[in-house]
Amino acid sequence: MALPPEQEPDSESLQPWHEPQPDVVIAGLSGRELMDEKRRDYRNAVFVQVSIVAIALLVADVGRTPAWYFFLAATGTYLFLLWDMLRNFTARRWLARTLLAVVVGLFAVTVGVNQFGWTFGLDPRQVNLGLFVISLAAQGLVIGHAIADLFDSPRNTVDKLWGSACVYFMSGIFFASLFHILNLLHGDLFGQAVGTGHEAFFEAIYLSFNSLVGLDSAYPNASHLLRNLTVLEGIWGQLYLVLLIGRVLMPADSASPSRLGAD
């Protein structure tokens, strides 16, 4: 019996199935250009995140007034980078535009409240609470997209390093924002007086990264809720590292298909 002639594979079948398709365009970029843009965003975000954490941890040593201005500038840059990263993660332009409006409003109101005494007829504590709640939602949105991008998209080693470091720092700042929100709602969260201003947020950053790296809490009289949240953050930090190591060691052929155009 004669065998059927062997068909020539077409160009589409020769293309690796996990590579982004050239017709997927996000933020006016596609393919390698989009990957390069994401790497730059990750790298810039890491530099700003390190600055935020360093200022928060060293505020008592460098002086509160200059540290606050540096922190305010770093925070504004970080909010802008959150939008810049999101617009490279999703093809939903309305979502990126909405986040841009949110981060611009957040920064403007933050400056107004802390520098010019804007209160909008409310208690300053309530205004700060609203700002941090909105900020927490924006951070959670970007973190979710960043994790999906990091684990689903094919990348080289440098891309993975910058992306993983960025998500790690984002997680720490996210939990710090959550701790600060709870402190604004319950003044005795830390078990000692830490205030409600930016100094309290600096303490929240310290506690968050203290928990993320698995160190003992510096607040032995912290509330039951805060202790449980720090444990959950520590679990997330360890789980993230395990998943990340597994993703880095996974062969490229085993990677899941890119979801660059899925959302």
PDB file of C-alpha atoms in Angstrom:
ATOM      1  CA  MET A   1       0.000   0.000   0.000  1.00  0.00           C
ATOM      2  CA  ALA A   2       1.384   3.355  -1.028  1.00  0.00           C
ATOM      3  CA  LEU A   3       1.831   5.894   1.697  1.00  0.00           C
ATOM      4  CA  PRO A   4       0.380   9.412   1.203  1.00  0.00           C
ATOM      5  CA  PRO A   5       2.910  12.034   0.211  1.00  0.00           C
ATOM      6  CA  GLU A   6       4.399  13.882   3.147  1.00  0.00           C
ATOM      7  CA  GLN A   7       3.024  17.382   3.381  1.00  0.00           C
ATOM      8  CA  GLU A   8       5.248  20.371   3.861  1.00  0.00           C
ATOM      9  CA  PRO A   9       4.619  22.100   7.194  1.00  0.00           C
ATOM     10  CA  ASP A  10       3.368  25.628   6.866  1.00  0.00           C
ATOM     11  CA  SER A  11       5.057  28.620   8.421  1.00  0.00           C
ATOM     12  CA  GLU A  12       2.532  28.828  11.286  1.00  0.00           C
ATOM     13  CA  SER A  13       3.213  25.266  12.434  1.00  0.00           C
ATOM     14  CA  LEU A  14       6.951  25.997  12.543  1.00  0.00           C
ATOM     15  CA  GLN A  15       6.422  28.919  14.899  1.00  0.00           C
ATOM     16  CA  PRO A  16       6.836  28.032  18.614  1.00  0.00           C
ATOM     17  CA  TRP A  17       3.329  27.822  20.041  1.00  0.00           C
ATOM     18  CA  HIS A  18       4.233  29.704  23.203  1.00  0.00           C
ATOM     19  CA  GLU A  19       5.608  32.779  21.441  1.00  0.00           C
ATOM     20  CA  PRO A  20       3.463  35.934  21.296  1.00  0.00           C
ATOM     21  CA  GLN A  21       1.745  36.333  17.964  1.00  0.00           C
ATOM     22  CA  PRO A  22       2.916  39.311  15.886  1.00  0.00           C
ATOM     23  CA  ASP A  23      -0.614  40.672  15.509  1.00  0.00           C
ATOM     24  CA  VAL A  24      -1.029  41.101  19.283  1.00  0.00           C
ATOM     25  CA  VAL A  25      -0.434  44.809  19.843  1.00  0.00           C
ATOM     26  CA  ILE A  26      -0.473  46.372  23.319  1.00  0.00           C
ATOM     27  CA  ALA A  27       0.384  50.030  23.924  1.00  0.00           C
ATOM     28  CA  GLY A  28       1.414  50.262  20.255  1.00  0.00           C
ATOM     29  CA  LEU A  29       4.034  47.525  20.703  1.00  0.00           C
ATOM     30  CA  SER A  30       4.215  43.826  19.905  1.00  0.00           C
ATOM     31  CA  GLY A  31       6.614  40.896  20.070  1.00  0.00           C
ATOM     32  CA  ARG A  32      10.189  41.670  21.112  1.00  0.00           C
ATOM     33  CA  GLU A  33       9.520  45.403  21.435  1.00  0.00           C
ATOM     34  CA  LEU A  34       6.777  44.726  23.970  1.00  0.00           C
ATOM     35  CA  MET A  35       9.044  42.395  25.959  1.00  0.00           C
ATOM     36  CA  ASP A  36      11.808  45.027  26.019  1.00  0.00           C
ATOM     37  CA  GLU A  37       9.358  47.675  27.204  1.00  0.00           C
ATOM     38  CA  LYS A  38       8.151  45.425  30.014  1.00  0.00           C
ATOM     39  CA  ARG A  39      11.713  44.755  31.117  1.00  0.00           C
ATOM     40  CA  ARG A  40      12.444  48.484  31.283  1.00  0.00           C
ATOM     41  CA  ASP A  41       9.275  49.058  33.297  1.00  0.00           C
ATOM     42  CA  TYR A  42      10.169  46.265  35.724  1.00  0.00           C
ATOM     43  CA  ARG A  43      13.698  47.618  36.137  1.00  0.00           C
ATOM     44  CA  ASN A  44      12.577  51.206  36.707  1.00  0.00           C
ATOM     45  CA  ALA A  45       9.943  50.061  39.191  1.00  0.00           C
ATOM     46  CA  VAL A  46      12.523  48.079  41.182  1.00  0.00           C
ATOM     47  CA  PHE A  47      14.782  51.136  41.492  1.00  0.00           C
ATOM     48  CA  VAL A  48      11.878  53.246  42.764  1.00  0.00           C
ATOM     49  CA  GLN A  49      10.673  50.493  45.109  1.00  0.00           C
ATOM     50  CA  VAL A  50      14.138  50.172  46.639  1.00  0.00           C
ATOM     51  CA  SER A  51      14.175  53.951  47.147  1.00  0.00           C
ATOM     52  CA  ILE A  52      10.780  53.872  48.883  1.00  0.00           C
ATOM     53  CA  VAL A  53      11.820  51.069  51.226  1.00  0.00           C
ATOM     54  CA  ALA A  54      15.216  52.631  51.965  1.00  0.00           C
ATOM     55  CA  ILE A  55      13.665  56.007  52.805  1.00  0.00           C
ATOM     56  CA  ALA A  56      11.064  54.364  55.044  1.00  0.00           C
ATOM     57  CA  LEU A  57      13.664  52.340  56.935  1.00  0.00           C
ATOM     58  CA  LEU A  58      16.201  55.157  57.296  1.00  0.00           C
ATOM     59  CA  VAL A  59      13.825  58.066  57.895  1.00  0.00           C
ATOM     60  CA  ALA A  60      14.902  58.518  61.524  1.00  0.00           C
ATOM     61  CA  ASP A  61      18.558  58.763  60.476  1.00  0.00           C
ATOM     62  CA  VAL A  62      18.347  61.100  57.480  1.00  0.00           C
ATOM     63  CA  GLY A  63      15.809  63.505  58.983  1.00  0.00           C
ATOM     64  CA  ARG A  64      12.050  63.385  58.707  1.00  0.00           C
ATOM     65  CA  THR A  65      11.504  66.501  56.608  1.00  0.00           C
ATOM     66  CA  PRO A  66      13.930  65.743  53.743  1.00  0.00           C
ATOM     67  CA  ALA A  67      12.982  62.066  53.855  1.00  0.00           C
ATOM     68  CA  TRP A  68       9.308  62.957  53.456  1.00  0.00           C
ATOM     69  CA  TYR A  69       9.969  65.006  50.307  1.00  0.00           C
ATOM     70  CA  PHE A  70      12.101  62.245  48.804  1.00  0.00           C
ATOM     71  CA  PHE A  71       9.419  59.730  49.722  1.00  0.00           C
ATOM     72  CA  LEU A  72       6.701  61.868  48.158  1.00  0.00           C
ATOM     73  CA  ALA A  73       8.664  62.127  44.901  1.00  0.00           C
ATOM     74  CA  ALA A  74       9.368  58.382  44.880  1.00  0.00           C
ATOM     75  CA  THR A  75       5.708  57.616  45.579  1.00  0.00           C
ATOM     76  CA  GLY A  76       4.560  59.793  42.683  1.00  0.00           C
ATOM     77  CA  THR A  77       7.028  58.067  40.369  1.00  0.00           C
ATOM     78  CA  TYR A  78       5.893  54.660  41.598  1.00  0.00           C
ATOM     79  CA  LEU A  79       2.234  55.466  40.961  1.00  0.00           C
ATOM     80  CA  PHE A  80       3.120  56.543  37.420  1.00  0.00           C
ATOM     81  CA  LEU A  81       5.061  53.316  36.874  1.00  0.00           C
ATOM     82  CA  LEU A  82       2.074  51.271  38.049  1.00  0.00           C
ATOM     83  CA  TRP A  83       0.090  52.768  35.192  1.00  0.00           C
ATOM     84  CA  ASP A  84       2.985  52.354  32.771  1.00  0.00           C
ATOM     85  CA  MET A  85       3.249  48.661  33.625  1.00  0.00           C
ATOM     86  CA  LEU A  86      -0.479  48.030  33.397  1.00  0.00           C
ATOM     87  CA  ARG A  87      -0.780  49.494  29.904  1.00  0.00           C
ATOM     88  CA  ASN A  88       1.803  46.931  28.755  1.00  0.00           C
ATOM     89  CA  PHE A  89      -0.091  44.057  30.392  1.00  0.00           C
ATOM     90  CA  THR A  90      -3.551  44.499  28.914  1.00  0.00           C
ATOM     91  CA  ALA A  91      -5.103  45.460  25.591  1.00  0.00           C
ATOM     92  CA  ARG A  92      -8.029  47.067  27.439  1.00  0.00           C
ATOM     93  CA  ARG A  93      -7.177  50.702  26.850  1.00  0.00           C
ATOM     94  CA  TRP A  94     -10.048  51.930  29.023  1.00  0.00           C
ATOM     95  CA  LEU A  95      -8.545  50.103  32.001  1.00  0.00           C
ATOM     96  CA  ALA A  96      -5.149  51.741  31.557  1.00  0.00           C
ATOM     97  CA  ARG A  97      -6.751  55.158  31.070  1.00  0.00           C
ATOM     98  CA  THR A  98      -8.851  54.708  34.194  1.00  0.00           C
ATOM     99  CA  LEU A  99      -5.782  53.799  36.234  1.00  0.00           C
ATOM    100  CA  LEU A 100      -3.934  56.832  34.871  1.00  0.00           C
ATOM    101  CA  ALA A 101      -6.738  59.117  36.037  1.00  0.00           C
ATOM    102  CA  VAL A 102      -6.744  57.374  39.420  1.00  0.00           C
ATOM    103  CA  VAL A 103      -2.991  57.679  40.039  1.00  0.00           C
ATOM    104  CA  VAL A 104      -2.921  61.328  38.950  1.00  0.00           C
ATOM    105  CA  GLY A 105      -5.802  62.078  41.301  1.00  0.00           C
ATOM    106  CA  LEU A 106      -4.183  60.107  44.119  1.00  0.00           C
ATOM    107  CA  PHE A 107      -0.917  61.984  43.882  1.00  0.00           C
ATOM    108  CA  ALA A 108      -2.577  65.393  43.551  1.00  0.00           C
ATOM    109  CA  VAL A 109      -4.804  64.837  46.583  1.00  0.00           C
ATOM    110  CA  THR A 110      -1.905  63.363  48.587  1.00  0.00           C
ATOM    111  CA  VAL A 111       0.174  66.476  47.967  1.00  0.00           C
ATOM    112  CA  GLY A 112      -2.789  68.713  48.739  1.00  0.00           C
ATOM    113  CA  VAL A 113      -3.620  66.955  52.003  1.00  0.00           C
ATOM    114  CA  ASN A 114      -0.071  66.699  53.310  1.00  0.00           C
ATOM    115  CA  GLN A 115       1.391  69.963  52.005  1.00  0.00           C
ATOM    116  CA  PHE A 116      -1.538  72.377  51.826  1.00  0.00           C
ATOM    117  CA  GLY A 117      -3.883  70.983  54.453  1.00  0.00           C
ATOM    118  CA  TRP A 118      -6.752  69.985  52.189  1.00  0.00           C
ATOM    119  CA  THR A 119      -9.423  68.159  54.160  1.00  0.00           C
ATOM    120  CA  PHE A 120     -12.561  68.532  51.981  1.00  0.00           C
ATOM    121  CA  GLY A 121     -14.509  69.080  55.187  1.00  0.00           C
ATOM    122  CA  LEU A 122     -13.481  65.658  56.505  1.00  0.00           C
ATOM    123  CA  ASP A 123     -11.151  64.424  59.177  1.00  0.00           C
ATOM    124  CA  PRO A 124      -7.593  64.148  57.733  1.00  0.00           C
ATOM    125  CA  ARG A 125      -7.479  60.574  58.965  1.00  0.00           C
ATOM    126  CA  GLN A 126     -10.545  59.731  56.865  1.00  0.00           C
ATOM    127  CA  VAL A 127      -9.017  61.374  53.799  1.00  0.00           C
ATOM    128  CA  ASN A 128      -5.793  59.383  54.193  1.00  0.00           C
ATOM    129  CA  LEU A 129      -7.836  56.236  54.694  1.00  0.00           C
ATOM    130  CA  GLY A 130      -9.649  56.813  51.408  1.00  0.00           C
ATOM    131  CA  LEU A 131      -6.386  57.503  49.582  1.00  0.00           C
ATOM    132  CA  PHE A 132      -4.789  54.297  50.816  1.00  0.00           C
ATOM    133  CA  VAL A 133      -7.856  52.194  50.028  1.00  0.00           C
ATOM    134  CA  ILE A 134      -7.812  53.429  46.427  1.00  0.00           C
ATOM    135  CA  SER A 135      -4.043  52.936  46.278  1.00  0.00           C
ATOM    136  CA  LEU A 136      -4.403  49.382  47.586  1.00  0.00           C
ATOM    137  CA  ALA A 137      -6.928  48.552  44.858  1.00  0.00           C
ATOM    138  CA  ALA A 138      -4.647  50.001  42.165  1.00  0.00           C
ATOM    139  CA  GLN A 139      -1.666  48.045  43.477  1.00  0.00           C
ATOM    140  CA  GLY A 140      -3.666  44.826  43.606  1.00  0.00           C
ATOM    141  CA  LEU A 141      -4.781  45.298  39.999  1.00  0.00           C
ATOM    142  CA  VAL A 142      -1.222  45.739  38.738  1.00  0.00           C
ATOM    143  CA  ILE A 143       0.168  42.922  40.901  1.00  0.00           C
ATOM    144  CA  GLY A 144      -2.394  40.501  39.500  1.00  0.00           C
ATOM    145  CA  HIS A 145      -1.506  41.389  35.911  1.00  0.00           C
ATOM    146  CA  ALA A 146       2.232  41.324  36.677  1.00  0.00           C
ATOM    147  CA  ILE A 147       2.082  37.842  38.219  1.00  0.00           C
ATOM    148  CA  ALA A 148       0.081  36.528  35.257  1.00  0.00           C
ATOM    149  CA  ASP A 149       2.565  38.094  32.849  1.00  0.00           C
ATOM    150  CA  LEU A 150       5.578  36.777  34.744  1.00  0.00           C
ATOM    151  CA  PHE A 151       4.371  33.180  34.902  1.00  0.00           C
ATOM    152  CA  ASP A 152       2.615  32.927  31.530  1.00  0.00           C
ATOM    153  CA  SER A 153       4.866  34.781  29.101  1.00  0.00           C
ATOM    154  CA  PRO A 154       8.128  33.337  27.725  1.00  0.00           C
ATOM    155  CA  ARG A 155      11.101  35.373  28.924  1.00  0.00           C
ATOM    156  CA  ASN A 156      14.858  35.233  29.124  1.00  0.00           C
ATOM    157  CA  THR A 157      16.702  35.140  32.437  1.00  0.00           C
ATOM    158  CA  VAL A 158      17.194  38.914  32.720  1.00  0.00           C
ATOM    159  CA  ASP A 159      13.480  39.548  32.162  1.00  0.00           C
ATOM    160  CA  LYS A 160      12.576  37.025  34.855  1.00  0.00           C
ATOM    161  CA  LEU A 161      14.996  38.547  37.363  1.00  0.00           C
ATOM    162  CA  TRP A 162      13.652  42.089  36.994  1.00  0.00           C
ATOM    163  CA  GLY A 163      10.052  40.909  36.879  1.00  0.00           C
ATOM    164  CA  SER A 164      10.348  38.666  39.929  1.00  0.00           C
ATOM    165  CA  ALA A 165      12.108  41.374  41.965  1.00  0.00           C
ATOM    166  CA  CYS A 166       9.430  43.902  41.004  1.00  0.00           C
ATOM    167  CA  VAL A 167       6.553  41.623  42.058  1.00  0.00           C
ATOM    168  CA  TYR A 168       8.359  40.819  45.317  1.00  0.00           C
ATOM    169  CA  PHE A 169       8.721  44.490  46.244  1.00  0.00           C
ATOM    170  CA  MET A 170       5.178  45.225  45.078  1.00  0.00           C
ATOM    171  CA  SER A 171       3.920  42.528  47.447  1.00  0.00           C
ATOM    172  CA  GLY A 172       5.750  44.106  50.378  1.00  0.00           C
ATOM    173  CA  ILE A 173       4.407  47.587  49.633  1.00  0.00           C
ATOM    174  CA  PHE A 174       0.910  46.154  49.106  1.00  0.00           C
ATOM    175  CA  PHE A 175       0.871  44.531  52.550  1.00  0.00           C
ATOM    176  CA  ALA A 176       2.344  47.700  54.084  1.00  0.00           C
ATOM    177  CA  SER A 177      -0.562  49.674  52.630  1.00  0.00           C
ATOM    178  CA  LEU A 178      -2.988  47.116  54.050  1.00  0.00           C
ATOM    179  CA  PHE A 179      -1.385  47.355  57.500  1.00  0.00           C
ATOM    180  CA  HIS A 180      -1.561  51.146  57.380  1.00  0.00           C
ATOM    181  CA  ILE A 181      -5.246  51.058  56.422  1.00  0.00           C
ATOM    182  CA  LEU A 182      -5.994  48.810  59.383  1.00  0.00           C
ATOM    183  CA  ASN A 183      -3.960  51.081  61.635  1.00  0.00           C
ATOM    184  CA  LEU A 184      -6.057  54.051  60.507  1.00  0.00           C
ATOM    185  CA  LEU A 185      -9.180  52.065  61.353  1.00  0.00           C
ATOM    186  CA  HIS A 186      -7.843  50.629  64.630  1.00  0.00           C
ATOM    187  CA  GLY A 187      -5.266  52.839  66.316  1.00  0.00           C
ATOM    188  CA  ASP A 188      -3.974  50.047  68.582  1.00  0.00           C
ATOM    189  CA  LEU A 189      -3.091  47.666  65.737  1.00  0.00           C
ATOM    190  CA  PHE A 190       0.655  47.715  66.443  1.00  0.00           C
ATOM    191  CA  GLY A 191       0.239  47.455  70.200  1.00  0.00           C
ATOM    192  CA  GLN A 192       1.980  50.796  70.669  1.00  0.00           C
ATOM    193  CA  ALA A 193       1.552  54.353  69.465  1.00  0.00           C
ATOM    194  CA  VAL A 194       2.853  54.801  65.909  1.00  0.00           C
ATOM    195  CA  GLY A 195       0.644  57.705  64.865  1.00  0.00           C
ATOM    196  CA  THR A 196      -1.471  57.949  61.736  1.00  0.00           C
ATOM    197  CA  GLY A 197       0.711  60.039  59.408  1.00  0.00           C
ATOM    198  CA  HIS A 198       3.475  59.067  57.025  1.00  0.00           C
ATOM    199  CA  GLU A 199       5.631  57.922  59.961  1.00  0.00           C
ATOM    200  CA  ALA A 200       3.029  55.233  60.634  1.00  0.00           C
ATOM    201  CA  PHE A 201       3.225  54.114  57.002  1.00  0.00           C
ATOM    202  CA  PHE A 202       7.005  53.897  57.345  1.00  0.00           C
ATOM    203  CA  GLU A 203       6.487  51.580  60.311  1.00  0.00           C
ATOM    204  CA  ALA A 204       4.054  49.537  58.220  1.00  0.00           C
ATOM    205  CA  ILE A 205       6.693  49.171  55.493  1.00  0.00           C
ATOM    206  CA  TYR A 206       9.207  48.010  58.084  1.00  0.00           C
ATOM    207  CA  LEU A 207       6.798  45.439  59.494  1.00  0.00           C
ATOM    208  CA  SER A 208       5.737  44.241  56.041  1.00  0.00           C
ATOM    209  CA  PHE A 209       9.227  43.492  54.766  1.00  0.00           C
ATOM    210  CA  ASN A 210      10.173  42.144  58.173  1.00  0.00           C
ATOM    211  CA  SER A 211       7.399  39.576  57.714  1.00  0.00           C
ATOM    212  CA  LEU A 212       8.113  38.983  54.024  1.00  0.00           C
ATOM    213  CA  VAL A 213      11.674  37.842  54.734  1.00  0.00           C
ATOM    214  CA  GLY A 214      10.580  35.729  57.714  1.00  0.00           C
ATOM    215  CA  LEU A 215      12.057  37.704  60.629  1.00  0.00           C
ATOM    216  CA  ASP A 216      10.522  37.899  64.090  1.00  0.00           C
ATOM    217  CA  SER A 217       8.075  40.729  64.644  1.00  0.00           C
ATOM    218  CA  ALA A 218       9.370  43.838  66.371  1.00  0.00           C
ATOM    219  CA  TYR A 219       5.894  44.442  67.823  1.00  0.00           C
ATOM    220  CA  PRO A 220       5.289  41.778  70.483  1.00  0.00           C
ATOM    221  CA  ASN A 221       2.057  43.463  71.596  1.00  0.00           C
ATOM    222  CA  ALA A 222       0.561  43.661  68.106  1.00  0.00           C
ATOM    223  CA  SER A 223      -3.110  42.802  67.726  1.00  0.00           C
ATOM    224  CA  HIS A 224      -4.253  39.289  66.878  1.00  0.00           C
ATOM    225  CA  LEU A 225      -5.348  40.445  63.414  1.00  0.00           C
ATOM    226  CA  LEU A 226      -1.975  41.978  62.601  1.00  0.00           C
ATOM    227  CA  ARG A 227      -0.082  38.891  63.763  1.00  0.00           C
ATOM    228  CA  ASN A 228      -2.222  36.673  61.556  1.00  0.00           C
ATOM    229  CA  LEU A 229      -1.784  38.955  58.552  1.00  0.00           C
ATOM    230  CA  THR A 230       1.989  38.949  58.942  1.00  0.00           C
ATOM    231  CA  VAL A 231       1.921  35.145  58.985  1.00  0.00           C
ATOM    232  CA  LEU A 232      -0.127  35.136  55.776  1.00  0.00           C
ATOM    233  CA  GLU A 233       2.347  37.535  54.198  1.00  0.00           C
ATOM    234  CA  GLY A 234       5.229  35.285  55.204  1.00  0.00           C
ATOM    235  CA  ILE A 235       3.458  32.281  53.678  1.00  0.00           C
ATOM    236  CA  TRP A 236       2.869  34.216  50.468  1.00  0.00           C
ATOM    237  CA  GLY A 237       6.538  35.229  50.338  1.00  0.00           C
ATOM    238  CA  GLN A 238       7.723  31.630  50.666  1.00  0.00           C
ATOM    239  CA  LEU A 239       5.120  30.328  48.210  1.00  0.00           C
ATOM    240  CA  TYR A 240       6.059  32.991  45.677  1.00  0.00           C
ATOM    241  CA  LEU A 241       9.717  31.992  45.825  1.00  0.00           C
ATOM    242  CA  VAL A 242       8.842  28.310  45.370  1.00  0.00           C
ATOM    243  CA  LEU A 243       6.625  29.046  42.372  1.00  0.00           C
ATOM    244  CA  LEU A 244       9.205  31.397  40.910  1.00  0.00           C
ATOM    245  CA  ILE A 245      12.016  28.862  41.161  1.00  0.00           C
ATOM    246  CA  GLY A 246       9.804  26.277  39.512  1.00  0.00           C
ATOM    247  CA  ARG A 247       8.923  28.703  36.715  1.00  0.00           C
ATOM    248  CA  VAL A 248      12.557  29.649  36.096  1.00  0.00           C
ATOM    249  CA  LEU A 249      13.659  26.003  35.952  1.00  0.00           C
ATOM    250  CA  MET A 250      10.753  24.998  33.712  1.00  0.00           C
ATOM    251  CA  PRO A 251      11.833  24.243  30.129  1.00  0.00           C
ATOM    252  CA  ALA A 252      10.653  26.786  27.592  1.00  0.00           C
ATOM    253  CA  ASP A 253       8.631  24.143  25.745  1.00  0.00           C
ATOM    254  CA  SER A 254       6.635  23.482  28.918  1.00  0.00           C
ATOM    255  CA  ALA A 255       5.589  27.098  29.412  1.00  0.00           C
ATOM    256  CA  SER A 256       1.934  27.856  29.128  1.00  0.00           C
ATOM    257  CA  PRO A 257       0.759  29.752  26.065  1.00  0.00           C
ATOM    258  CA  SER A 258       1.133  33.496  26.239  1.00  0.00           C
ATOM    259  CA  ARG A 259      -1.962  35.381  27.312  1.00  0.00           C
ATOM    260  CA  LEU A 260      -0.783  38.714  25.980  1.00  0.00           C
ATOM    261  CA  GLY A 261      -3.962  39.318  24.076  1.00  0.00           C
ATOM    262  CA  ALA A 262      -6.341  37.469  26.367  1.00  0.00           C
ATOM    263  CA  ASP A 263      -7.397  40.469  28.382  1.00  0.00           C
TER     264      ASP A 263
END
